[in-house]
Short mmCIF file of C-alpha atoms and ligand atoms in Angstrom, two decimals:
data_model
loop_
_atom_site.label_atom_id
_atom_site.label_comp_id
_atom_site.label_asym_id
_atom_site.label_seq_id
_atom_site.Cartn_x
_atom_site.Cartn_y
_atom_site.Cartn_z
CA UNK A 1 0.00 0.00 0.00
CA UNK A 2 1.13 3.55 -0.59
CA UNK A 3 2.81 5.38 2.23
CA UNK A 4 0.67 8.52 2.64
CA UNK A 5 1.57 10.99 5.36
CA UNK A 6 -0.57 14.09 5.17
CA UNK A 7 0.83 17.25 6.68
CA UNK A 8 -0.86 18.50 9.83
CA UNK A 9 -2.49 21.36 7.94
CA UNK A 10 -3.97 19.15 5.24
CA UNK A 11 -5.14 16.46 7.62
CA UNK A 12 -6.80 18.89 10.04
CA UNK A 13 -8.50 20.78 7.17
CA UNK A 14 -10.00 17.54 5.86
CA UNK A 15 -11.07 16.54 9.39
CA UNK A 16 -12.66 19.95 9.84
CA UNK A 17 -14.67 19.67 6.61
CA UNK A 18 -15.75 16.12 7.46
CA UNK A 19 -16.83 17.07 10.99
CA UNK A 20 -18.62 20.15 9.71
CA UNK A 21 -20.52 18.02 7.20
CA UNK A 22 -21.48 15.74 10.09
CA UNK A 23 -22.82 18.69 12.06
CA UNK A 24 -24.90 19.80 9.05
CA UNK A 25 -26.35 16.29 9.04
CA UNK A 26 -27.40 16.58 12.69
CA UNK A 27 -29.05 19.95 12.03
CA UNK A 28 -30.79 18.52 8.98
CA UNK A 29 -32.25 15.77 11.18
CA UNK A 30 -33.90 18.34 13.45
CA UNK A 31 -35.26 20.13 10.35
CA UNK A 32 -36.64 16.82 9.09
CA UNK A 33 -38.42 16.20 12.38
CA UNK A 34 -40.23 19.52 11.90
CA UNK A 35 -40.96 18.74 8.26
CA UNK A 36 -42.42 15.33 9.08
CA UNK A 37 -45.41 17.17 10.60
CA UNK A 38 -46.28 18.61 7.20
CA UNK A 39 -48.61 16.91 4.77
CA UNK A 40 -46.62 17.49 1.61
CA UNK A 41 -48.33 18.18 -1.71
CA UNK A 42 -47.69 16.07 -4.81
CA UNK A 43 -46.44 18.67 -7.29
CA UNK A 44 -42.70 19.01 -6.79
CA UNK A 45 -42.46 22.79 -7.37
CA UNK A 46 -45.44 23.49 -5.12
CA UNK A 47 -43.88 21.15 -2.55
CA UNK A 48 -40.62 23.08 -2.62
CA UNK A 49 -42.55 26.32 -2.03
CA UNK A 50 -44.58 24.65 0.74
CA UNK A 51 -41.45 23.45 2.57
CA UNK A 52 -39.68 26.78 2.25
CA UNK A 53 -42.69 28.70 3.53
CA UNK A 54 -43.11 26.30 6.43
CA UNK A 55 -39.48 26.52 7.51
CA UNK A 56 -39.30 30.27 6.98
CA UNK A 57 -36.03 31.58 8.37
CA UNK A 58 -35.62 28.76 10.88
CA UNK A 59 -31.98 28.83 12.00
CA UNK A 60 -31.22 25.09 11.89
CA UNK A 61 -32.43 24.98 8.29
CA UNK A 62 -30.40 28.01 7.25
CA UNK A 63 -27.25 26.74 8.98
CA UNK A 64 -27.50 23.22 7.67
CA UNK A 65 -27.95 24.42 4.09
CA UNK A 66 -25.10 26.93 4.33
CA UNK A 67 -22.76 24.36 5.83
CA UNK A 68 -23.60 21.72 3.29
CA UNK A 69 -23.19 24.23 0.45
CA UNK A 70 -19.81 25.33 1.80
CA UNK A 71 -18.62 21.75 2.22
CA UNK A 72 -19.77 20.83 -1.30
CA UNK A 73 -17.72 23.61 -2.79
CA UNK A 74 -14.74 23.36 -0.46
CA UNK A 75 -14.05 19.67 0.08
CA UNK A 76 -12.36 19.38 -3.33
CA UNK A 77 -10.21 22.45 -2.65
CA UNK A 78 -9.15 21.26 0.80
CA UNK A 79 -8.26 17.77 -0.34
CA UNK A 80 -6.46 19.20 -3.39
CA UNK A 81 -4.37 21.44 -1.11
CA UNK A 82 -3.65 18.53 1.23
CA UNK A 83 -2.43 16.54 -1.75
CA UNK A 84 -0.24 19.40 -3.02
CA UNK A 85 1.58 19.46 0.32
CA UNK A 86 2.70 15.85 -0.08
CA UNK A 87 2.88 15.54 -3.86
CA UNK A 88 6.71 15.67 -4.03
CA UNK A 89 6.93 12.76 -1.57
CA UNK A 90 4.45 10.72 -3.59
CA UNK A 91 6.06 11.03 -7.01
CA UNK A 92 8.48 8.12 -6.59
CA UNK A 93 5.62 5.86 -5.42
CA UNK A 94 3.49 7.01 -8.38
CA UNK A 95 6.37 6.10 -10.72
CA UNK A 96 6.81 2.70 -9.11
CA UNK A 97 3.10 1.89 -9.31
CA UNK A 98 2.93 2.65 -13.03
CA UNK A 99 4.91 -0.57 -13.35
CA UNK A 100 3.13 -3.85 -12.81
CA UNK A 101 0.50 -6.14 -14.27
CA UNK A 102 -2.14 -3.42 -14.69
CA UNK A 103 -1.56 -1.00 -17.54
CA UNK A 104 -3.84 1.79 -18.79
CA UNK A 105 -5.03 1.85 -22.38
CA UNK A 106 -5.21 5.63 -22.69
CA UNK A 107 -6.92 7.11 -25.72
CA UNK A 108 -5.85 10.64 -26.66
CA UNK A 109 -8.73 10.67 -29.19
CA UNK A 110 -11.34 9.53 -26.68
CA UNK A 111 -14.81 10.86 -27.57
CA UNK A 112 -15.96 12.62 -24.42
CA UNK A 113 -19.75 12.94 -24.23
CA UNK A 114 -21.11 16.51 -24.04
CA UNK A 115 -22.91 15.78 -20.77
CA UNK A 116 -19.59 14.95 -19.09
CA UNK A 117 -17.22 17.49 -20.63
CA UNK A 118 -16.59 20.58 -18.52
CA UNK A 119 -18.93 19.49 -15.73
CA UNK A 120 -17.58 19.83 -12.19
CA UNK A 121 -19.31 16.76 -10.76
CA UNK A 122 -19.74 17.03 -6.98
CA UNK A 123 -18.71 20.69 -7.38
CA UNK A 124 -15.09 19.53 -7.48
CA UNK A 125 -13.12 21.98 -9.58
CA UNK A 126 -11.99 20.20 -12.72
CA UNK A 127 -14.52 17.38 -12.38
CA UNK A 128 -13.08 13.95 -13.14
CA UNK A 129 -10.27 15.23 -15.37
CA UNK A 130 -8.29 17.43 -13.02
CA UNK A 131 -4.73 16.23 -12.72
CA UNK A 132 -4.29 13.80 -9.82
CA UNK A 133 -8.02 13.75 -9.15
CA UNK A 134 -7.83 9.95 -8.92
CA UNK A 135 -5.52 10.13 -5.92
CA UNK A 136 -7.44 13.02 -4.36
CA UNK A 137 -10.73 11.16 -4.77
CA UNK A 138 -9.63 7.60 -4.11
CA UNK A 139 -7.17 8.14 -1.27
CA UNK A 140 -8.49 11.31 0.38
CA UNK A 141 -12.11 12.22 -0.42
CA UNK A 142 -13.54 8.71 -0.21
CA UNK A 143 -11.88 7.38 2.93
CA UNK A 144 -11.39 10.63 4.89
CA UNK A 145 -14.40 12.73 3.92
CA UNK A 146 -17.32 10.82 2.34
CA UNK A 147 -16.65 7.64 4.32
CA UNK A 148 -16.81 9.53 7.61
CA UNK A 149 -20.34 10.85 7.13
CA UNK A 150 -22.12 8.72 4.59
CA UNK A 151 -24.46 6.27 6.34
CA UNK A 152 -23.07 2.74 6.43
CA UNK A 153 -19.65 1.63 5.23
CA UNK A 154 -19.12 2.96 1.70
CA UNK A 155 -16.62 0.20 0.87
CA UNK A 156 -18.67 -2.67 2.31
CA UNK A 157 -21.69 -1.36 0.36
CA UNK A 158 -19.72 -1.97 -2.82
CA UNK A 159 -19.14 -5.55 -1.71
CA UNK A 160 -22.72 -6.12 -0.51
CA UNK A 161 -24.25 -5.55 -3.93
CA UNK A 162 -22.28 -8.50 -5.30
CA UNK A 163 -24.06 -10.75 -2.82
CA UNK A 164 -27.22 -10.16 -4.88
CA UNK A 165 -25.87 -12.23 -7.78
CA UNK A 166 -26.74 -15.49 -6.07
CA UNK A 167 -23.22 -16.84 -5.66
CA UNK A 168 -22.71 -17.33 -9.41
CA UNK A 169 -19.07 -17.23 -10.43
CA UNK A 170 -18.15 -14.82 -13.21
CA UNK A 171 -15.07 -15.14 -15.41
CA UNK A 172 -15.10 -12.05 -17.64
CA UNK A 173 -16.25 -8.88 -15.92
CA UNK A 174 -16.63 -5.41 -17.38
CA UNK A 175 -16.99 -2.49 -14.99
CA UNK A 176 -18.37 0.75 -16.39
CA UNK A 177 -17.32 4.02 -14.71
CA UNK A 178 -14.34 2.56 -12.87
CA UNK A 179 -13.21 5.92 -11.51
CA UNK A 180 -10.52 5.49 -8.84
CA UNK A 181 -11.21 1.76 -8.54
CA UNK A 182 -12.99 1.24 -5.22
CA UNK A 183 -15.67 -1.01 -6.70
CA UNK A 184 -13.08 -2.73 -8.90
CA UNK A 185 -11.24 -3.75 -5.74
CA UNK A 186 -14.40 -5.39 -4.41
CA UNK A 187 -14.98 -7.16 -7.72
CA UNK A 188 -11.42 -8.49 -7.61
CA UNK A 189 -11.88 -9.70 -4.02
CA UNK A 190 -15.21 -11.41 -4.75
CA UNK A 191 -14.14 -12.96 -8.08
CA UNK A 192 -10.38 -13.54 -7.76
CA UNK A 193 -10.37 -15.83 -10.78
CA UNK A 194 -12.08 -13.34 -13.12
CA UNK A 195 -10.51 -11.21 -15.84
CA UNK A 196 -11.56 -7.64 -14.99
CA UNK A 197 -11.84 -4.79 -17.47
CA UNK A 198 -12.57 -1.24 -16.34
CA UNK A 199 -13.97 1.47 -18.62
CA UNK A 200 -13.63 5.11 -17.60
CA UNK A 201 -13.47 8.51 -19.31
CA UNK A 202 -11.18 10.31 -16.89
CA UNK A 203 -7.53 9.38 -17.24
CA UNK A 204 -6.54 10.74 -13.79
CA UNK A 205 -9.14 8.41 -12.29
CA UNK A 206 -7.70 5.38 -14.06
CA UNK A 207 -4.24 6.32 -12.78
CA UNK A 208 -5.46 5.72 -9.23
CA UNK A 209 -7.24 2.49 -10.18
CA UNK A 210 -3.94 1.35 -11.68
CA UNK A 211 -2.14 2.12 -8.42
CA UNK A 212 -4.69 0.18 -6.36
CA UNK A 213 -4.27 -2.80 -8.69
CA UNK A 214 -0.47 -2.75 -8.94
CA UNK A 215 -0.10 -2.34 -5.16
CA UNK A 216 -1.82 -5.70 -4.87
CA UNK A 217 -0.25 -7.34 -7.90
CA UNK A 218 -3.64 -7.46 -9.65
CA UNK A 219 -3.97 -7.53 -13.41
CA UNK A 220 -6.85 -5.39 -14.68
CA UNK A 221 -7.41 -4.07 -18.17
CA UNK A 222 -8.13 -0.34 -17.75
CA UNK A 223 -9.47 1.39 -20.84
CA UNK A 224 -10.19 5.06 -21.40
CA UNK A 225 -13.47 5.06 -23.33
CA UNK A 226 -17.14 6.02 -22.98
CA UNK A 227 -19.23 3.27 -21.38
CA UNK A 228 -21.84 3.63 -24.13
CA UNK A 229 -19.29 3.09 -26.89
CA UNK A 230 -16.53 0.87 -25.55
CA UNK A 231 -15.28 -0.46 -28.88
CA UNK A 232 -14.99 -3.93 -27.30
CA UNK A 233 -16.19 -7.06 -29.14
CA UNK A 234 -19.75 -8.41 -28.92
CA UNK A 235 -20.49 -11.10 -26.32
CA UNK A 236 -17.12 -10.80 -24.59
CA UNK A 237 -18.28 -10.65 -20.94
CA UNK A 238 -20.46 -12.66 -18.57
CA UNK A 239 -21.01 -9.74 -16.16
CA UNK A 240 -21.32 -6.04 -16.94
CA UNK A 241 -21.58 -3.91 -13.84
CA UNK A 242 -21.36 -0.36 -12.48
CA UNK A 243 -21.43 1.34 -9.09
CA UNK A 244 -22.89 4.85 -8.79
CA UNK A 245 -22.26 5.66 -12.44
CA UNK A 246 -25.84 5.93 -13.71
CA UNK A 247 -26.98 8.96 -11.67
CA UNK A 248 -24.18 10.92 -13.34
CA UNK A 249 -25.70 10.28 -16.77
CA UNK A 250 -28.73 11.81 -18.46
CA UNK A 251 -31.59 9.41 -19.25
CA UNK A 252 -30.55 9.04 -22.90
CA UNK A 253 -27.03 7.97 -21.86
CA UNK A 254 -28.45 5.49 -19.34
CA UNK A 255 -30.32 3.87 -22.21
CA UNK A 256 -27.20 3.84 -24.39
CA UNK A 257 -25.17 2.27 -21.56
CA UNK A 258 -27.73 -0.51 -21.07
CA UNK A 259 -27.76 -1.16 -24.84
CA UNK A 260 -23.97 -1.38 -24.87
CA UNK A 261 -24.04 -3.75 -21.89
CA UNK A 262 -26.51 -5.97 -23.79
CA UNK A 263 -24.24 -6.06 -26.84
CA UNK A 264 -21.18 -6.87 -24.75
CA UNK A 265 -22.76 -9.73 -22.82
CA UNK A 266 -22.68 -13.33 -23.90
CA UNK A 267 -26.06 -15.14 -23.82
CA UNK A 268 -27.01 -15.82 -20.19
CA UNK A 269 -24.73 -13.01 -19.00
CA UNK A 270 -25.83 -10.62 -16.26
CA UNK A 271 -25.89 -6.91 -15.56
CA UNK A 272 -25.67 -5.56 -12.04
CA UNK A 273 -26.03 -1.80 -11.88
CA UNK A 274 -25.90 -0.31 -8.38
CA UNK A 275 -26.92 3.29 -7.89
CA UNK A 276 -29.07 5.79 -6.01
CA UNK A 277 -32.65 5.12 -4.97
CA UNK A 278 -35.25 6.11 -7.55
CA UNK A 279 -37.83 8.69 -6.54
CA UNK A 280 -40.66 6.20 -6.80
CA UNK A 281 -39.21 4.36 -3.77
CA UNK A 282 -39.15 7.56 -1.69
CA UNK A 283 -41.61 9.41 0.49
CA UNK A 284 -42.49 12.92 -0.65
CA UNK A 285 -40.17 14.32 2.00
CA UNK A 286 -37.26 12.11 0.95
CA UNK A 287 -37.82 13.06 -2.67
CA UNK A 288 -37.84 16.77 -1.81
CA UNK A 289 -34.62 16.34 0.22
CA UNK A 290 -32.90 14.43 -2.59
CA UNK A 291 -33.82 17.04 -5.19
CA UNK A 292 -32.81 19.87 -2.90
CA UNK A 293 -29.45 18.18 -2.25
CA UNK A 294 -28.72 17.70 -5.96
CA UNK A 295 -29.02 21.48 -6.44
CA UNK A 296 -26.24 22.07 -3.90
CA UNK A 297 -24.15 18.99 -4.61
CA UNK A 298 -23.11 19.27 -8.27
CA UNK A 299 -25.33 16.48 -9.57
CA UNK A 300 -26.75 17.74 -12.87
CA UNK A 301 -28.43 14.47 -13.96
CA UNK A 302 -29.52 12.86 -10.68
CA UNK A 303 -33.14 14.01 -11.02
CA UNK A 304 -33.41 12.58 -14.56
CA UNK A 305 -31.69 9.35 -13.62
CA UNK A 306 -33.62 8.81 -10.38
CA UNK A 307 -36.86 9.24 -12.33
CA UNK A 308 -36.06 6.19 -14.50
CA UNK A 309 -37.38 2.68 -13.98
CA UNK A 310 -34.16 0.77 -14.69
CA UNK A 311 -35.73 -2.71 -14.66
CA UNK A 312 -38.21 -1.51 -17.27
CA UNK A 313 -35.42 0.06 -19.29
CA UNK A 314 -33.52 -3.25 -19.22
CA UNK A 315 -36.61 -5.25 -20.24
CA UNK A 316 -37.33 -2.88 -23.13
CA UNK A 317 -33.83 -3.50 -24.45
CA UNK A 318 -34.29 -7.29 -24.37
CA UNK A 319 -32.95 -8.33 -20.97
CA UNK A 320 -35.01 -10.90 -19.07
CA UNK A 321 -35.80 -11.43 -15.38
CA UNK A 322 -35.05 -7.78 -14.72
CA UNK A 323 -35.49 -6.59 -11.16
CA UNK A 324 -34.67 -3.41 -9.25
CA UNK A 325 -34.68 -3.03 -5.47
CA UNK A 326 -32.88 -1.37 -2.58
CA UNK A 327 -30.68 -3.08 -0.01
CA UNK A 328 -31.22 -2.82 3.71
CA UNK A 329 -33.43 -0.44 5.67
CA UNK A 330 -32.30 2.59 3.73
CA UNK A 331 -32.92 1.01 0.35
CA UNK A 332 -29.35 1.84 -0.68
CA UNK A 333 -27.54 0.87 -2.80
CA UNK A 334 -30.33 0.39 -5.30
CA UNK A 335 -29.51 -2.59 -7.52
CA UNK A 336 -30.77 -3.49 -10.95
CA UNK A 337 -30.09 -7.05 -12.09
CA UNK A 338 -31.09 -8.52 -15.43
CA UNK A 339 -29.93 -11.24 -17.84
CA UNK A 340 -29.33 -11.52 -21.56
CA UNK A 341 -31.48 -14.41 -22.79
CA UNK A 342 -29.70 -17.75 -23.33
C1 SAM B 401 -19.19 8.35 -9.10
S1 SAM B 401 -17.89 7.81 -10.05
C2 SAM B 401 -17.95 6.04 -9.99
C3 SAM B 401 -17.45 5.52 -8.69
C4 SAM B 401 -16.77 4.17 -8.75
N1 SAM B 401 -17.50 3.21 -9.56
C5 SAM B 401 -16.57 3.68 -7.35
O1 SAM B 401 -17.10 2.63 -6.99
O2 SAM B 401 -15.90 4.38 -6.58
C6 SAM B 401 -18.43 8.04 -11.71
C7 SAM B 401 -17.29 7.80 -12.68
O3 SAM B 401 -17.88 7.49 -13.94
C8 SAM B 401 -17.14 8.13 -14.94
N2 SAM B 401 -18.03 8.31 -16.10
C9 SAM B 401 -19.07 9.17 -16.24
N3 SAM B 401 -19.67 9.01 -17.42
C10 SAM B 401 -19.01 8.01 -18.05
C11 SAM B 401 -19.15 7.38 -19.31
N4 SAM B 401 -20.12 7.73 -20.15
N5 SAM B 401 -18.29 6.42 -19.64
C12 SAM B 401 -17.31 6.03 -18.80
N6 SAM B 401 -17.11 6.59 -17.59
C13 SAM B 401 -17.96 7.56 -17.21
C14 SAM B 401 -16.70 9.44 -14.32
O4 SAM B 401 -15.60 9.97 -15.00
C15 SAM B 401 -16.41 9.01 -12.88
O5 SAM B 401 -15.08 8.67 -12.71
#
């Protein structure tokens, strides 16, 4: 594993942002208790107005929104600064981890979709293409910031979804939206015998996935390409899977990704797409909260994606035995499983 020693300034800044996010969560809970007394109307715009009028200038609401807005904008800056402080010490490890069984198939002519280009997802300056974003995301933001506040264990959740595949062994796995490789690691642990291919648009993200793999001596094929147009041969996988990719895509791209997954699967092959809960599984209050959060959190397509019925989408494309459901009490992650007919 990499030797990562954050400077005091960087570490305490990240801790501060994580703790502040936690405090916004506590305030939001008290706001929710007040809101649960309201009988919310159906229309989403009227509901937004209703909630805002009801809360008025209640302090907990104002504070929790300001804090969460500040943390959304600032967490990427703070973690980027923390990285910059230790970057010189990391370079030799970066160089070493470029060597090994996992190599990146970079594509300088990669066709970046319009919906992805220039978007600062999660309000992180530079989105998924900023230099060293893979390290910042995979080694700092996930474990030290998101992991501290997100309900449940964000790494175990990636493993849990694989338990929904009924113990079947897969040999040729394609992961779409590999990013910094946290789900890929769980795939490798669950299916040690499988050949794993990861598709991802952002080269800096693949650089971190490569480091995770080479640290462990794992051999993954990492390809820079759009998930909806991978360029890989028909029927070359028995599992096509993604973890929290789909809510970052508009509805049309979700459809294109499912179609590509169908093409890439051999007969009898499976898809497992794990993502956010759809609105139809939510109470009116939860739906209002989710929509409100997407406005602050740099999630331009969440509303479109969470309005889809993914099992229906899969069935329309030709998949069979399609099902979509949430895991655990919180209904998260939301999994969609379906099969290409034999
Ligand atoms: C939220 S992250 C995925 C997280 C990752 N699967 C994990 O478990 O940590 C979404 C990733 O999907 C990538 N992405 C978005 N649209 C894509 C597309 N059309 N094709 C390939 N990758 C895409 C983004 O660049 C980003 O790295």
